[in-house]
């Protein structure tokens, strides 16, 4: 029997209460704050969000022909469930990451670029900081687009997304698309936090 060791990592819901109280601007700010908090949570729990693991895989070396007798001996004594002859097998996954950044049409960042361009939001920005706000919005969009593209590639091209590895022992194949995705998300959060500071100070 294969026992899953993965932990559910749900997509947080975006707060919309303020927008229902008659102030669309405050509602937009709360949604942006929720998006920033969601990205922080994703980055702080990256390994948990990007590794899917199962327990009780038989080590590959036991399956080799020369170890057939040893495997049969282990099986005959029900030792396949002993940690000495089983491993926690993992693969990387891009699913939760893509949910969080809005690439799948759900999650806290869906429509966030459109929200940053809303007239009611821009009108609240201090004119002295408007150019900085627009420039930082562009940097945010670039980082988010890069994370979206890289996260897709992570699911179809990364070695560890297609091949099992023992928990804690990822393959050493250089920088992966998933790790590059993390860097882009980190950059996007920096830009989003700067935008929020500009909005709050206006």
mmCIF file with all atom_site columns, N, CA and C in Angstrom, residues 104-170:
data_model
loop_
_atom_site.group_PDB
_atom_site.id
_atom_site.type_symbol
_atom_site.label_atom_id
_atom_site.label_alt_id
_atom_site.label_comp_id
_atom_site.label_asym_id
_atom_site.label_entity_id
_atom_site.label_seq_id
_atom_site.pdbx_PDB_ins_code
_atom_site.Cartn_x
_atom_site.Cartn_y
_atom_site.Cartn_z
_atom_site.occupancy
_atom_site.B_iso_or_equiv
_atom_site.pdbx_formal_charge
_atom_site.auth_seq_id
_atom_site.auth_comp_id
_atom_site.auth_asym_id
_atom_site.auth_atom_id
_atom_site.pdbx_PDB_model_num
ATOM 1   N N  . UNK A 1 104 ? -3.704 29.658 -13.373 1.00 0.00 ? 104 UNK A N  1
ATOM 2   C CA . UNK A 1 104 ? -4.750 28.676 -13.668 1.00 0.00 ? 104 UNK A CA 1
ATOM 3   C C  . UNK A 1 104 ? -6.146 29.285 -13.603 1.00 0.00 ? 104 UNK A C  1
ATOM 4   N N  . UNK A 1 105 ? -6.205 30.604 -13.466 1.00 0.00 ? 105 UNK A N  1
ATOM 5   C CA . UNK A 1 105 ? -7.505 31.263 -13.404 1.00 0.00 ? 105 UNK A CA 1
ATOM 6   C C  . UNK A 1 105 ? -8.121 31.284 -12.031 1.00 0.00 ? 105 UNK A C  1
ATOM 7   N N  . UNK A 1 106 ? -7.368 30.911 -11.017 1.00 0.00 ? 106 UNK A N  1
ATOM 8   C CA . UNK A 1 106 ? -7.860 30.984 -9.649  1.00 0.00 ? 106 UNK A CA 1
ATOM 9   C C  . UNK A 1 106 ? -6.723 31.422 -8.742  1.00 0.00 ? 106 UNK A C  1
ATOM 10  N N  . UNK A 1 107 ? -7.065 31.773 -7.516  1.00 0.00 ? 107 UNK A N  1
ATOM 11  C CA . UNK A 1 107 ? -6.023 32.230 -6.606  1.00 0.00 ? 107 UNK A CA 1
ATOM 12  C C  . UNK A 1 107 ? -6.049 33.738 -6.453  1.00 0.00 ? 107 UNK A C  1
ATOM 13  N N  . UNK A 1 108 ? -5.287 34.258 -5.518  1.00 0.00 ? 108 UNK A N  1
ATOM 14  C CA . UNK A 1 108 ? -5.352 35.669 -5.126  1.00 0.00 ? 108 UNK A CA 1
ATOM 15  C C  . UNK A 1 108 ? -4.797 36.665 -6.138  1.00 0.00 ? 108 UNK A C  1
ATOM 16  N N  . UNK A 1 109 ? -4.043 36.200 -7.129  1.00 0.00 ? 109 UNK A N  1
ATOM 17  C CA . UNK A 1 109 ? -3.447 37.144 -8.069  1.00 0.00 ? 109 UNK A CA 1
ATOM 18  C C  . UNK A 1 109 ? -4.186 37.226 -9.407  1.00 0.00 ? 109 UNK A C  1
ATOM 19  N N  . UNK A 1 110 ? -5.307 36.539 -9.517  1.00 0.00 ? 110 UNK A N  1
ATOM 20  C CA . UNK A 1 110 ? -6.081 36.620 -10.760 1.00 0.00 ? 110 UNK A CA 1
ATOM 21  C C  . UNK A 1 110 ? -6.561 38.062 -10.965 1.00 0.00 ? 110 UNK A C  1
ATOM 22  N N  . UNK A 1 111 ? -6.244 38.641 -12.113 1.00 0.00 ? 111 UNK A N  1
ATOM 23  C CA . UNK A 1 111 ? -6.691 39.996 -12.435 1.00 0.00 ? 111 UNK A CA 1
ATOM 24  C C  . UNK A 1 111 ? -5.965 41.100 -11.719 1.00 0.00 ? 111 UNK A C  1
ATOM 25  N N  . UNK A 1 112 ? -4.844 40.787 -11.057 1.00 0.00 ? 112 UNK A N  1
ATOM 26  C CA . UNK A 1 112 ? -4.182 41.807 -10.240 1.00 0.00 ? 112 UNK A CA 1
ATOM 27  C C  . UNK A 1 112 ? -3.574 42.930 -11.077 1.00 0.00 ? 112 UNK A C  1
ATOM 28  N N  . UNK A 1 113 ? -3.087 42.618 -12.265 1.00 0.00 ? 113 UNK A N  1
ATOM 29  C CA . UNK A 1 113 ? -2.499 43.665 -13.110 1.00 0.00 ? 113 UNK A CA 1
ATOM 30  C C  . UNK A 1 113 ? -3.572 44.651 -13.560 1.00 0.00 ? 113 UNK A C  1
ATOM 31  N N  . UNK A 1 114 ? -4.734 44.139 -13.903 1.00 0.00 ? 114 UNK A N  1
ATOM 32  C CA . UNK A 1 114 ? -5.856 45.008 -14.273 1.00 0.00 ? 114 UNK A CA 1
ATOM 33  C C  . UNK A 1 114 ? -6.264 45.871 -13.090 1.00 0.00 ? 114 UNK A C  1
ATOM 34  N N  . UNK A 1 115 ? -6.230 45.294 -11.890 1.00 0.00 ? 115 UNK A N  1
ATOM 35  C CA . UNK A 1 115 ? -6.598 46.043 -10.686 1.00 0.00 ? 115 UNK A CA 1
ATOM 36  C C  . UNK A 1 115 ? -5.629 47.199 -10.438 1.00 0.00 ? 115 UNK A C  1
ATOM 37  N N  . UNK A 1 116 ? -4.344 46.962 -10.708 1.00 0.00 ? 116 UNK A N  1
ATOM 38  C CA . UNK A 1 116 ? -3.338 48.016 -10.502 1.00 0.00 ? 116 UNK A CA 1
ATOM 39  C C  . UNK A 1 116 ? -3.502 49.168 -11.498 1.00 0.00 ? 116 UNK A C  1
ATOM 40  N N  . UNK A 1 117 ? -4.179 48.913 -12.595 1.00 0.00 ? 117 UNK A N  1
ATOM 41  C CA . UNK A 1 117 ? -4.375 49.961 -13.607 1.00 0.00 ? 117 UNK A CA 1
ATOM 42  C C  . UNK A 1 117 ? -5.726 50.668 -13.462 1.00 0.00 ? 117 UNK A C  1
ATOM 43  N N  . UNK A 1 118 ? -6.500 50.288 -12.456 1.00 0.00 ? 118 UNK A N  1
ATOM 44  C CA . UNK A 1 118 ? -7.818 50.887 -12.276 1.00 0.00 ? 118 UNK A CA 1
ATOM 45  C C  . UNK A 1 118 ? -7.707 52.375 -11.955 1.00 0.00 ? 118 UNK A C  1
ATOM 46  N N  . UNK A 1 119 ? -8.559 53.135 -12.581 1.00 0.00 ? 119 UNK A N  1
ATOM 47  C CA . UNK A 1 119 ? -8.534 54.595 -12.402 1.00 0.00 ? 119 UNK A CA 1
ATOM 48  C C  . UNK A 1 119 ? -8.715 54.988 -10.949 1.00 0.00 ? 119 UNK A C  1
ATOM 49  N N  . UNK A 1 120 ? -9.661 54.320 -10.268 1.00 0.00 ? 120 UNK A N  1
ATOM 50  C CA . UNK A 1 120 ? -9.946 54.678 -8.882  1.00 0.00 ? 120 UNK A CA 1
ATOM 51  C C  . UNK A 1 120 ? -8.751 54.439 -7.970  1.00 0.00 ? 120 UNK A C  1
ATOM 52  N N  . UNK A 1 121 ? -7.863 53.505 -8.361  1.00 0.00 ? 121 UNK A N  1
ATOM 53  C CA . UNK A 1 121 ? -6.667 53.262 -7.564  1.00 0.00 ? 121 UNK A CA 1
ATOM 54  C C  . UNK A 1 121 ? -5.593 54.293 -7.885  1.00 0.00 ? 121 UNK A C  1
ATOM 55  N N  . UNK A 1 122 ? -5.375 54.532 -9.160  1.00 0.00 ? 122 UNK A N  1
ATOM 56  C CA . UNK A 1 122 ? -4.330 55.469 -9.587  1.00 0.00 ? 122 UNK A CA 1
ATOM 57  C C  . UNK A 1 122 ? -4.633 56.888 -9.115  1.00 0.00 ? 122 UNK A C  1
ATOM 58  N N  . UNK A 1 123 ? -5.910 57.238 -9.062  1.00 0.00 ? 123 UNK A N  1
ATOM 59  C CA . UNK A 1 123 ? -6.281 58.584 -8.616  1.00 0.00 ? 123 UNK A CA 1
ATOM 60  C C  . UNK A 1 123 ? -5.914 58.826 -7.154  1.00 0.00 ? 123 UNK A C  1
ATOM 61  N N  . UNK A 1 124 ? -5.738 57.762 -6.387  1.00 0.00 ? 124 UNK A N  1
ATOM 62  C CA . UNK A 1 124 ? -5.358 57.906 -4.985  1.00 0.00 ? 124 UNK A CA 1
ATOM 63  C C  . UNK A 1 124 ? -3.852 58.006 -4.790  1.00 0.00 ? 124 UNK A C  1
ATOM 64  N N  . UNK A 1 125 ? -3.086 57.796 -5.857  1.00 0.00 ? 125 UNK A N  1
ATOM 65  C CA . UNK A 1 125 ? -1.625 57.857 -5.753  1.00 0.00 ? 125 UNK A CA 1
ATOM 66  C C  . UNK A 1 125 ? -1.174 59.315 -5.773  1.00 0.00 ? 125 UNK A C  1
ATOM 67  N N  . UNK A 1 126 ? -0.306 59.673 -4.849  1.00 0.00 ? 126 UNK A N  1
ATOM 68  C CA . UNK A 1 126 ? 0.279  61.007 -4.812  1.00 0.00 ? 126 UNK A CA 1
ATOM 69  C C  . UNK A 1 126 ? 0.952  61.295 -6.152  1.00 0.00 ? 126 UNK A C  1
ATOM 70  N N  . UNK A 1 127 ? 0.620  62.416 -6.805  1.00 0.00 ? 127 UNK A N  1
ATOM 71  C CA . UNK A 1 127 ? 1.226  62.746 -8.107  1.00 0.00 ? 127 UNK A CA 1
ATOM 72  C C  . UNK A 1 127 ? 2.754  62.721 -8.082  1.00 0.00 ? 127 UNK A C  1
ATOM 73  N N  . UNK A 1 128 ? 3.347  63.028 -6.927  1.00 0.00 ? 128 UNK A N  1
ATOM 74  C CA . UNK A 1 128 ? 4.808  63.010 -6.819  1.00 0.00 ? 128 UNK A CA 1
ATOM 75  C C  . UNK A 1 128 ? 5.377  61.605 -6.953  1.00 0.00 ? 128 UNK A C  1
ATOM 76  N N  . UNK A 1 129 ? 4.534  60.595 -6.718  1.00 0.00 ? 129 UNK A N  1
ATOM 77  C CA . UNK A 1 129 ? 4.994  59.207 -6.783  1.00 0.00 ? 129 UNK A CA 1
ATOM 78  C C  . UNK A 1 129 ? 4.365  58.425 -7.940  1.00 0.00 ? 129 UNK A C  1
ATOM 79  N N  . UNK A 1 130 ? 3.643  59.145 -8.809  1.00 0.00 ? 130 UNK A N  1
ATOM 80  C CA . UNK A 1 130 ? 2.918  58.467 -9.881  1.00 0.00 ? 130 UNK A CA 1
ATOM 81  C C  . UNK A 1 130 ? 3.854  57.758 -10.858 1.00 0.00 ? 130 UNK A C  1
ATOM 82  N N  . UNK A 1 131 ? 4.929  58.432 -11.241 1.00 0.00 ? 131 UNK A N  1
ATOM 83  C CA . UNK A 1 131 ? 5.884  57.815 -12.172 1.00 0.00 ? 131 UNK A CA 1
ATOM 84  C C  . UNK A 1 131 ? 6.502  56.558 -11.562 1.00 0.00 ? 131 UNK A C  1
ATOM 85  N N  . UNK A 1 132 ? 6.842  56.637 -10.276 1.00 0.00 ? 132 UNK A N  1
ATOM 86  C CA . UNK A 1 132 ? 7.408  55.477 -9.592  1.00 0.00 ? 132 UNK A CA 1
ATOM 87  C C  . UNK A 1 132 ? 6.384  54.344 -9.521  1.00 0.00 ? 132 UNK A C  1
ATOM 88  N N  . UNK A 1 133 ? 5.122  54.703 -9.280  1.00 0.00 ? 133 UNK A N  1
ATOM 89  C CA . UNK A 1 133 ? 4.066  53.706 -9.208  1.00 0.00 ? 133 UNK A CA 1
ATOM 90  C C  . UNK A 1 133 ? 3.908  52.987 -10.547 1.00 0.00 ? 133 UNK A C  1
ATOM 91  N N  . UNK A 1 134 ? 3.902  53.748 -11.626 1.00 0.00 ? 134 UNK A N  1
ATOM 92  C CA . UNK A 1 134 ? 3.742  53.155 -12.956 1.00 0.00 ? 134 UNK A CA 1
ATOM 93  C C  . UNK A 1 134 ? 4.937  52.278 -13.306 1.00 0.00 ? 134 UNK A C  1
ATOM 94  N N  . UNK A 1 135 ? 6.150  52.740 -12.988 1.00 0.00 ? 135 UNK A N  1
ATOM 95  C CA . UNK A 1 135 ? 7.362  51.964 -13.278 1.00 0.00 ? 135 UNK A CA 1
ATOM 96  C C  . UNK A 1 135 ? 7.386  50.663 -12.477 1.00 0.00 ? 135 UNK A C  1
ATOM 97  N N  . UNK A 1 136 ? 6.987  50.747 -11.211 1.00 0.00 ? 136 UNK A N  1
ATOM 98  C CA . UNK A 1 136 ? 7.001  49.557 -10.357 1.00 0.00 ? 136 UNK A CA 1
ATOM 99  C C  . UNK A 1 136 ? 5.902  48.578 -10.777 1.00 0.00 ? 136 UNK A C  1
ATOM 100 N N  . UNK A 1 137 ? 4.795  49.119 -11.261 1.00 0.00 ? 137 UNK A N  1
ATOM 101 C CA . UNK A 1 137 ? 3.719  48.253 -11.774 1.00 0.00 ? 137 UNK A CA 1
ATOM 102 C C  . UNK A 1 137 ? 4.206  47.449 -12.972 1.00 0.00 ? 137 UNK A C  1
ATOM 103 N N  . UNK A 1 138 ? 5.015  48.086 -13.828 1.00 0.00 ? 138 UNK A N  1
ATOM 104 C CA . UNK A 1 138 ? 5.567  47.400 -14.987 1.00 0.00 ? 138 UNK A CA 1
ATOM 105 C C  . UNK A 1 138 ? 6.549  46.313 -14.564 1.00 0.00 ? 138 UNK A C  1
ATOM 106 N N  . UNK A 1 139 ? 7.374  46.610 -13.564 1.00 0.00 ? 139 UNK A N  1
ATOM 107 C CA . UNK A 1 139 ? 8.315  45.605 -13.058 1.00 0.00 ? 139 UNK A CA 1
ATOM 108 C C  . UNK A 1 139 ? 7.560  44.418 -12.454 1.00 0.00 ? 139 UNK A C  1
ATOM 109 N N  . UNK A 1 140 ? 6.484  44.713 -11.752 1.00 0.00 ? 140 UNK A N  1
ATOM 110 C CA . UNK A 1 140 ? 5.666  43.647 -11.174 1.00 0.00 ? 140 UNK A CA 1
ATOM 111 C C  . UNK A 1 140 ? 5.094  42.761 -12.280 1.00 0.00 ? 140 UNK A C  1
ATOM 112 N N  . UNK A 1 141 ? 4.562  43.375 -13.320 1.00 0.00 ? 141 UNK A N  1
ATOM 113 C CA . UNK A 1 141 ? 3.974  42.617 -14.425 1.00 0.00 ? 141 UNK A CA 1
ATOM 114 C C  . UNK A 1 141 ? 5.015  41.742 -15.112 1.00 0.00 ? 141 UNK A C  1
ATOM 115 N N  . UNK A 1 142 ? 6.215  42.282 -15.286 1.00 0.00 ? 142 UNK A N  1
ATOM 116 C CA . UNK A 1 142 ? 7.286  41.515 -15.924 1.00 0.00 ? 142 UNK A CA 1
ATOM 117 C C  . UNK A 1 142 ? 7.672  40.305 -15.076 1.00 0.00 ? 142 UNK A C  1
ATOM 118 N N  . UNK A 1 143 ? 7.803  40.510 -13.777 1.00 0.00 ? 143 UNK A N  1
ATOM 119 C CA . UNK A 1 143 ? 8.175  39.404 -12.883 1.00 0.00 ? 143 UNK A CA 1
ATOM 120 C C  . UNK A 1 143 ? 7.086  38.345 -12.840 1.00 0.00 ? 143 UNK A C  1
ATOM 121 N N  . UNK A 1 144 ? 5.835  38.782 -12.803 1.00 0.00 ? 144 UNK A N  1
ATOM 122 C CA . UNK A 1 144 ? 4.726  37.828 -12.756 1.00 0.00 ? 144 UNK A CA 1
ATOM 123 C C  . UNK A 1 144 ? 4.631  37.035 -14.055 1.00 0.00 ? 144 UNK A C  1
ATOM 124 N N  . UNK A 1 145 ? 4.833  37.717 -15.196 1.00 0.00 ? 145 UNK A N  1
ATOM 125 C CA . UNK A 1 145 ? 4.800  37.030 -16.487 1.00 0.00 ? 145 UNK A CA 1
ATOM 126 C C  . UNK A 1 145 ? 5.937  36.016 -16.586 1.00 0.00 ? 145 UNK A C  1
ATOM 127 N N  . UNK A 1 146 ? 7.095  36.383 -16.063 1.00 0.00 ? 146 UNK A N  1
ATOM 128 C CA . UNK A 1 146 ? 8.242  35.472 -16.079 1.00 0.00 ? 146 UNK A CA 1
ATOM 129 C C  . UNK A 1 146 ? 7.966  34.254 -15.200 1.00 0.00 ? 146 UNK A C  1
ATOM 130 N N  . UNK A 1 147 ? 7.384  34.483 -14.025 1.00 0.00 ? 147 UNK A N  1
ATOM 131 C CA . UNK A 1 147 ? 7.052  33.381 -13.122 1.00 0.00 ? 147 UNK A CA 1
ATOM 132 C C  . UNK A 1 147 ? 6.023  32.454 -13.761 1.00 0.00 ? 147 UNK A C  1
ATOM 133 N N  . UNK A 1 148 ? 5.073  33.021 -14.473 1.00 0.00 ? 148 UNK A N  1
ATOM 134 C CA . UNK A 1 148 ? 4.048  32.215 -15.148 1.00 0.00 ? 148 UNK A CA 1
ATOM 135 C C  . UNK A 1 148 ? 4.663  31.322 -16.206 1.00 0.00 ? 148 UNK A C  1
ATOM 136 N N  . UNK A 1 149 ? 5.554  31.889 -17.007 1.00 0.00 ? 149 UNK A N  1
ATOM 137 C CA . UNK A 1 149 ? 6.208  31.126 -18.073 1.00 0.00 ? 149 UNK A CA 1
ATOM 138 C C  . UNK A 1 149 ? 7.124  30.043 -17.504 1.00 0.00 ? 149 UNK A C  1
ATOM 139 N N  . UNK A 1 150 ? 7.929  30.407 -16.513 1.00 0.00 ? 150 UNK A N  1
ATOM 140 C CA . UNK A 1 150 ? 8.870  29.460 -15.919 1.00 0.00 ? 150 UNK A CA 1
ATOM 141 C C  . UNK A 1 150 ? 8.144  28.341 -15.171 1.00 0.00 ? 150 UNK A C  1
ATOM 142 N N  . UNK A 1 151 ? 7.053  28.675 -14.511 1.00 0.00 ? 151 UNK A N  1
ATOM 143 C CA . UNK A 1 151 ? 6.320  27.651 -13.762 1.00 0.00 ? 151 UNK A CA 1
ATOM 144 C C  . UNK A 1 151 ? 5.711  26.628 -14.711 1.00 0.00 ? 151 UNK A C  1
ATOM 145 N N  . UNK A 1 152 ? 5.304  27.078 -15.892 1.00 0.00 ? 152 UNK A N  1
ATOM 146 C CA . UNK A 1 152 ? 4.790  26.121 -16.881 1.00 0.00 ? 152 UNK A CA 1
ATOM 147 C C  . UNK A 1 152 ? 5.920  25.192 -17.336 1.00 0.00 ? 152 UNK A C  1
ATOM 148 N N  . UNK A 1 153 ? 7.070  25.783 -17.646 1.00 0.00 ? 153 UNK A N  1
ATOM 149 C CA . UNK A 1 153 ? 8.213  24.976 -18.077 1.00 0.00 ? 153 UNK A CA 1
ATOM 150 C C  . UNK A 1 153 ? 8.639  23.995 -17.003 1.00 0.00 ? 153 UNK A C  1
ATOM 151 N N  . UNK A 1 154 ? 8.476  24.387 -15.738 1.00 0.00 ? 154 UNK A N  1
ATOM 152 C CA . UNK A 1 154 ? 8.860  23.505 -14.630 1.00 0.00 ? 154 UNK A CA 1
ATOM 153 C C  . UNK A 1 154 ? 8.067  22.206 -14.644 1.00 0.00 ? 154 UNK A C  1
ATOM 154 N N  . UNK A 1 155 ? 6.832  22.263 -15.118 1.00 0.00 ? 155 UNK A N  1
ATOM 155 C CA . UNK A 1 155 ? 5.997  21.077 -15.122 1.00 0.00 ? 155 UNK A CA 1
ATOM 156 C C  . UNK A 1 155 ? 6.239  20.140 -16.288 1.00 0.00 ? 155 UNK A C  1
ATOM 157 N N  . UNK A 1 156 ? 6.883  20.628 -17.338 1.00 0.00 ? 156 UNK A N  1
ATOM 158 C CA . UNK A 1 156 ? 7.071  19.800 -18.535 1.00 0.00 ? 156 UNK A CA 1
ATOM 159 C C  . UNK A 1 156 ? 8.536  19.535 -18.859 1.00 0.00 ? 156 UNK A C  1
ATOM 160 N N  . UNK A 1 157 ? 9.440  20.258 -18.205 1.00 0.00 ? 157 UNK A N  1
ATOM 161 C CA . UNK A 1 157 ? 10.852 20.126 -18.571 1.00 0.00 ? 157 UNK A CA 1
ATOM 162 C C  . UNK A 1 157 ? 11.790 19.821 -17.413 1.00 0.00 ? 157 UNK A C  1
ATOM 163 N N  . UNK A 1 158 ? 11.404 20.143 -16.181 1.00 0.00 ? 158 UNK A N  1
ATOM 164 C CA . UNK A 1 158 ? 12.307 19.905 -15.052 1.00 0.00 ? 158 UNK A CA 1
ATOM 165 C C  . UNK A 1 158 ? 12.483 18.409 -14.802 1.00 0.00 ? 158 UNK A C  1
ATOM 166 N N  . UNK A 1 159 ? 13.710 17.999 -14.606 1.00 0.00 ? 159 UNK A N  1
ATOM 167 C CA . UNK A 1 159 ? 14.020 16.581 -14.382 1.00 0.00 ? 159 UNK A CA 1
ATOM 168 C C  . UNK A 1 159 ? 13.245 16.015 -13.201 1.00 0.00 ? 159 UNK A C  1
ATOM 169 N N  . UNK A 1 160 ? 13.207 16.762 -12.097 1.00 0.00 ? 160 UNK A N  1
ATOM 170 C CA . UNK A 1 160 ? 12.569 16.253 -10.876 1.00 0.00 ? 160 UNK A CA 1
ATOM 171 C C  . UNK A 1 160 ? 11.045 16.273 -10.935 1.00 0.00 ? 160 UNK A C  1
ATOM 172 N N  . UNK A 1 161 ? 10.476 16.894 -11.942 1.00 0.00 ? 161 UNK A N  1
ATOM 173 C CA . UNK A 1 161 ? 9.020  16.854 -12.093 1.00 0.00 ? 161 UNK A CA 1
ATOM 174 C C  . UNK A 1 161 ? 8.584  15.604 -12.851 1.00 0.00 ? 161 UNK A C  1
ATOM 175 N N  . UNK A 1 162 ? 9.541  14.950 -13.515 1.00 0.00 ? 162 UNK A N  1
ATOM 176 C CA . UNK A 1 162 ? 9.231  13.757 -14.319 1.00 0.00 ? 162 UNK A CA 1
ATOM 177 C C  . UNK A 1 162 ? 9.880  12.492 -13.778 1.00 0.00 ? 162 UNK A C  1
ATOM 178 N N  . UNK A 1 163 ? 10.808 12.642 -12.840 1.00 0.00 ? 163 UNK A N  1
ATOM 179 C CA . UNK A 1 163 ? 11.524 11.498 -12.280 1.00 0.00 ? 163 UNK A CA 1
ATOM 180 C C  . UNK A 1 163 ? 11.485 11.548 -10.759 1.00 0.00 ? 163 UNK A C  1
ATOM 181 N N  . UNK A 1 164 ? 11.202 10.427 -10.147 1.00 0.00 ? 164 UNK A N  1
ATOM 182 C CA . UNK A 1 164 ? 11.157 10.360 -8.688  1.00 0.00 ? 164 UNK A CA 1
ATOM 183 C C  . UNK A 1 164 ? 12.544 10.560 -8.086  1.00 0.00 ? 164 UNK A C  1
ATOM 184 N N  . UNK A 1 165 ? 12.566 11.178 -6.921  1.00 0.00 ? 165 UNK A N  1
ATOM 185 C CA . UNK A 1 165 ? 13.802 11.304 -6.150  1.00 0.00 ? 165 UNK A CA 1
ATOM 186 C C  . UNK A 1 165 ? 13.493 11.019 -4.696  1.00 0.00 ? 165 UNK A C  1
ATOM 187 N N  . UNK A 1 166 ? 14.499 10.534 -3.975  1.00 0.00 ? 166 UNK A N  1
ATOM 188 C CA . UNK A 1 166 ? 14.312 10.245 -2.559  1.00 0.00 ? 166 UNK A CA 1
ATOM 189 C C  . UNK A 1 166 ? 14.176 11.556 -1.801  1.00 0.00 ? 166 UNK A C  1
ATOM 190 N N  . UNK A 1 167 ? 13.266 11.602 -0.850  1.00 0.00 ? 167 UNK A N  1
ATOM 191 C CA . UNK A 1 167 ? 13.011 12.825 -0.106  1.00 0.00 ? 167 UNK A CA 1
ATOM 192 C C  . UNK A 1 167 ? 14.313 13.393 0.471   1.00 0.00 ? 167 UNK A C  1
ATOM 193 N N  . UNK A 1 168 ? 14.533 14.671 0.220   1.00 0.00 ? 168 UNK A N  1
ATOM 194 C CA . UNK A 1 168 ? 15.733 15.334 0.695   1.00 0.00 ? 168 UNK A CA 1
ATOM 195 C C  . UNK A 1 168 ? 16.942 15.150 -0.208  1.00 0.00 ? 168 UNK A C  1
ATOM 196 N N  . UNK A 1 169 ? 16.749 14.469 -1.341  1.00 0.00 ? 169 UNK A N  1
ATOM 197 C CA . UNK A 1 169 ? 17.880 14.196 -2.232  1.00 0.00 ? 169 UNK A CA 1
ATOM 198 C C  . UNK A 1 169 ? 17.493 14.502 -3.684  1.00 0.00 ? 169 UNK A C  1
ATOM 199 N N  . UNK A 1 170 ? 17.213 15.775 -3.952  1.00 0.00 ? 170 UNK A N  1
ATOM 200 C CA . UNK A 1 170 ? 16.889 16.182 -5.310  1.00 0.00 ? 170 UNK A CA 1
ATOM 201 C C  . UNK A 1 170 ? 18.092 15.966 -6.216  1.00 0.00 ? 170 UNK A C  1
#
